[in-house]
Amino acid sequence: MNKTVAEGLDLVRALKLELTNIKEVDIVVCPPFTALSEVSRAILDSNIRLGAQNMSEHHVGAFTGEIAAVMLKEFSVRYVILGHSERRQYQKESDDLIAKRALAAHGASLKPIVCVGETLAERESGQTEKVLERQVRGSLAGLSKEQMVETIIAYEPVWPSGPARPPRPRKRRRRMPLFGVACQVV
């Protein structure tokens, strides 16, 4: 729940100026649903792509407050964030639900950005790899090999979003067998 329509437009206008020459990667902004229409128009002539912050696993129907993939596509949305840490934490979204949404996203030709990440307690108890493996396997369950290749995995742990904590030196850890992008919702 950050950025009004006007603030979202200011952000994408600034990004357009800064990122004009970047062609090697997809640049994706995921504004609140209320700003999708305006932001979609503002980035039309740019190298910035539009994403949504969430979507329903249902095609259409009596699901008040939800948004369907077909609705997102009306705004030229190409990407959708699923399983963001805040939704996992506060809305209790499960890996099973995220897998259903990922399937629905692929069915609508949207590229899912599936977020995975551990809580601070899980991190401090050495459970990071176990949690991430469970989330990746569960959140991608039912996807074909081709769909998995077209799914972005974003490491987005719960703990940075929590109360301010002073940075601590990190122990050298084995490299995680995951790839992804930063998942920053603005």
CSV table of C-alpha atoms in Angstrom, one decimal:
chain,number,residue,atom,x,y,z
A,1,MET,CA,0.0,0.0,0.0
A,2,ASN,CA,2.7,2.4,-1.1
A,3,LYS,CA,2.5,5.1,-3.8
A,4,THR,CA,-0.6,7.0,-4.9
A,5,VAL,CA,-1.3,7.2,-8.6
A,6,ALA,CA,0.5,10.6,-8.8
A,7,GLU,CA,3.5,9.2,-6.8
A,8,GLY,CA,3.6,6.1,-9.1
A,9,LEU,CA,3.6,8.3,-12.2
A,10,ASP,CA,6.5,10.4,-10.7
A,11,LEU,CA,8.4,7.2,-10.1
A,12,VAL,CA,8.0,5.8,-13.6
A,13,ARG,CA,8.8,9.1,-15.2
A,14,ALA,CA,12.1,9.3,-13.2
A,15,LEU,CA,12.8,5.6,-14.1
A,16,LYS,CA,12.2,6.3,-17.8
A,17,LEU,CA,14.9,9.0,-17.7
A,18,GLU,CA,17.4,6.9,-15.8
A,19,LEU,CA,16.9,3.6,-17.6
A,20,THR,CA,16.4,4.6,-21.2
A,21,ASN,CA,19.5,2.8,-22.5
A,22,ILE,CA,19.2,-0.5,-20.6
A,23,LYS,CA,18.2,-3.2,-23.0
A,24,GLU,CA,19.8,-6.4,-21.6
A,25,VAL,CA,17.2,-7.1,-18.9
A,26,ASP,CA,13.5,-6.6,-18.4
A,27,ILE,CA,12.7,-3.6,-16.1
A,28,VAL,CA,9.5,-4.2,-14.3
A,29,VAL,CA,7.4,-1.9,-12.1
A,30,CYS,CA,4.6,-3.3,-10.0
A,31,PRO,CA,2.4,-0.4,-8.8
A,32,PRO,CA,-0.7,-0.8,-6.7
A,33,PHE,CA,-3.8,-1.9,-8.6
A,34,THR,CA,-5.2,1.6,-8.4
A,35,ALA,CA,-2.3,3.0,-10.4
A,36,LEU,CA,-2.1,0.3,-13.1
A,37,SER,CA,-4.1,2.2,-15.7
A,38,GLU,CA,-2.1,5.4,-15.5
A,39,VAL,CA,1.3,3.8,-15.1
A,40,SER,CA,0.5,1.5,-18.1
A,41,ARG,CA,-0.1,4.6,-20.2
A,42,ALA,CA,3.0,6.3,-18.9
A,43,ILE,CA,5.4,3.5,-19.8
A,44,LEU,CA,3.9,2.7,-23.2
A,45,ASP,CA,6.8,4.2,-25.1
A,46,SER,CA,9.6,2.9,-22.9
A,47,ASN,CA,11.7,-0.2,-22.1
A,48,ILE,CA,9.8,-0.6,-18.7
A,49,ARG,CA,7.3,-3.4,-18.4
A,50,LEU,CA,4.3,-3.5,-16.1
A,51,GLY,CA,3.6,-6.0,-13.4
A,52,ALA,CA,0.9,-6.5,-10.8
A,53,GLN,CA,1.4,-7.0,-7.1
A,54,ASN,CA,-0.9,-10.1,-6.9
A,55,MET,CA,-3.7,-11.9,-8.7
A,56,SER,CA,-6.4,-14.5,-8.0
A,57,GLU,CA,-6.1,-18.1,-8.9
A,58,HIS,CA,-9.7,-17.8,-10.3
A,59,HIS,CA,-10.5,-16.8,-13.8
A,60,VAL,CA,-13.6,-14.7,-12.9
A,61,GLY,CA,-16.4,-15.0,-10.4
A,62,ALA,CA,-17.8,-13.8,-7.1
A,63,PHE,CA,-14.4,-13.2,-5.4
A,64,THR,CA,-14.9,-9.7,-4.0
A,65,GLY,CA,-11.7,-7.8,-3.7
A,66,GLU,CA,-9.7,-10.1,-5.9
A,67,ILE,CA,-8.3,-9.4,-9.3
A,68,ALA,CA,-8.3,-11.8,-12.2
A,69,ALA,CA,-5.5,-12.3,-14.8
A,70,VAL,CA,-7.9,-11.1,-17.6
A,71,MET,CA,-8.4,-7.9,-15.7
A,72,LEU,CA,-4.7,-7.3,-15.4
A,73,LYS,CA,-4.1,-7.9,-19.1
A,74,GLU,CA,-6.4,-5.0,-19.9
A,75,PHE,CA,-3.7,-2.8,-18.6
A,76,SER,CA,-0.9,-4.6,-20.6
A,77,VAL,CA,0.4,-6.3,-17.4
A,78,ARG,CA,3.1,-8.9,-18.3
A,79,TYR,CA,4.3,-9.9,-14.9
A,80,VAL,CA,2.7,-10.7,-11.6
A,81,ILE,CA,4.2,-11.0,-8.1
A,82,LEU,CA,3.0,-14.1,-6.2
A,83,GLY,CA,3.8,-15.2,-2.7
A,84,HIS,CA,5.3,-11.9,-1.5
A,85,SER,CA,6.6,-12.3,2.1
A,86,GLU,CA,4.0,-9.9,3.4
A,87,ARG,CA,1.1,-11.8,1.8
A,88,ARG,CA,2.6,-15.1,3.1
A,89,GLN,CA,2.9,-13.6,6.5
A,90,TYR,CA,-0.3,-11.5,6.9
A,91,GLN,CA,-2.7,-13.2,4.5
A,92,LYS,CA,-1.3,-16.7,5.3
A,93,GLU,CA,-0.9,-17.5,1.6
A,94,SER,CA,0.3,-21.0,1.3
A,95,ASP,CA,2.7,-22.6,-1.3
A,96,ASP,CA,-0.3,-24.5,-2.6
A,97,LEU,CA,-2.3,-21.3,-3.3
A,98,ILE,CA,0.8,-19.7,-4.9
A,99,ALA,CA,1.1,-22.8,-7.2
A,100,LYS,CA,-2.5,-22.4,-8.3
A,101,ARG,CA,-1.9,-18.7,-9.0
A,102,ALA,CA,1.3,-19.4,-10.9
A,103,LEU,CA,-0.6,-21.9,-13.1
A,104,ALA,CA,-3.4,-19.3,-13.6
A,105,ALA,CA,-0.8,-16.7,-14.5
A,106,HIS,CA,0.8,-19.0,-17.1
A,107,GLY,CA,-2.6,-19.9,-18.4
A,108,ALA,CA,-3.1,-16.2,-19.1
A,109,SER,CA,0.4,-15.7,-20.6
A,110,LEU,CA,1.6,-13.7,-17.6
A,111,LYS,CA,5.1,-14.2,-16.2
A,112,PRO,CA,4.9,-15.0,-12.5
A,113,ILE,CA,7.5,-13.7,-10.1
A,114,VAL,CA,7.3,-16.2,-7.2
A,115,CYS,CA,8.7,-14.8,-4.0
A,116,VAL,CA,10.3,-17.1,-1.5
A,117,GLY,CA,12.0,-16.3,1.8
A,118,GLU,CA,12.4,-17.3,5.4
A,119,THR,CA,11.4,-15.5,8.6
A,120,LEU,CA,14.0,-14.1,10.9
A,121,ALA,CA,13.4,-17.0,13.4
A,122,GLU,CA,13.9,-19.6,10.6
A,123,ARG,CA,17.1,-17.8,9.5
A,124,GLU,CA,18.5,-17.7,13.0
A,125,SER,CA,17.7,-21.3,13.6
A,126,GLY,CA,19.6,-22.4,10.4
A,127,GLN,CA,16.4,-23.4,8.5
A,128,THR,CA,16.9,-21.1,5.5
A,129,GLU,CA,17.7,-23.7,2.9
A,130,LYS,CA,15.0,-26.1,4.1
A,131,VAL,CA,12.4,-23.3,4.0
A,132,LEU,CA,13.4,-22.1,0.6
A,133,GLU,CA,13.4,-25.6,-0.9
A,134,ARG,CA,9.9,-26.3,0.5
A,135,GLN,CA,8.6,-23.0,-0.8
A,136,VAL,CA,10.1,-23.4,-4.3
A,137,ARG,CA,8.9,-27.0,-4.6
A,138,GLY,CA,5.5,-26.2,-3.3
A,139,SER,CA,5.0,-22.9,-5.2
A,140,LEU,CA,6.0,-24.5,-8.5
A,141,ALA,CA,4.0,-27.7,-8.0
A,142,GLY,CA,2.1,-28.6,-11.1
A,143,LEU,CA,4.0,-26.4,-13.5
A,144,SER,CA,5.4,-27.9,-16.6
A,145,LYS,CA,9.1,-27.7,-17.4
A,146,GLU,CA,8.4,-25.0,-19.9
A,147,GLN,CA,6.4,-23.0,-17.4
A,148,MET,CA,9.1,-23.4,-14.7
A,149,VAL,CA,11.7,-21.9,-17.2
A,150,GLU,CA,9.3,-18.9,-17.7
A,151,THR,CA,8.8,-18.4,-13.9
A,152,ILE,CA,11.0,-15.9,-12.0
A,153,ILE,CA,12.0,-16.9,-8.5
A,154,ALA,CA,12.7,-13.9,-6.3
A,155,TYR,CA,14.4,-14.3,-2.9
A,156,GLU,CA,12.4,-12.0,-0.7
A,157,PRO,CA,12.9,-12.9,3.0
A,158,VAL,CA,10.4,-11.8,5.7
A,159,TRP,CA,12.9,-10.4,8.1
A,160,PRO,CA,14.1,-7.3,6.2
A,161,SER,CA,10.5,-6.0,6.2
A,162,GLY,CA,10.1,-6.4,9.9
A,163,PRO,CA,11.2,-4.0,12.7
A,164,ALA,CA,14.5,-2.2,12.1
A,165,ARG,CA,17.4,-4.3,13.1
A,166,PRO,CA,21.0,-3.4,13.1
A,167,PRO,CA,23.0,-5.2,10.3
A,168,ARG,CA,25.0,-8.1,11.6
A,169,PRO,CA,28.1,-9.6,10.0
A,170,ARG,CA,27.1,-12.6,7.9
A,171,LYS,CA,28.7,-16.0,8.2
A,172,ARG,CA,30.1,-17.4,5.0
A,173,ARG,CA,27.5,-19.6,3.6
A,174,ARG,CA,27.3,-22.1,0.8
A,175,ARG,CA,25.8,-20.5,-2.4
A,176,MET,CA,22.1,-21.1,-2.7
A,177,PRO,CA,21.0,-23.0,-5.8
A,178,LEU,CA,18.4,-20.4,-6.7
A,179,PHE,CA,18.3,-17.5,-9.0
A,180,GLY,CA,16.1,-14.5,-9.1
A,181,VAL,CA,15.6,-10.8,-8.9
A,182,ALA,CA,15.1,-8.3,-6.2
A,183,CYS,CA,11.4,-8.2,-5.3
A,184,GLN,CA,10.8,-4.6,-4.2
A,185,VAL,CA,7.2,-3.5,-4.2
A,186,VAL,CA,6.8,0.3,-4.5
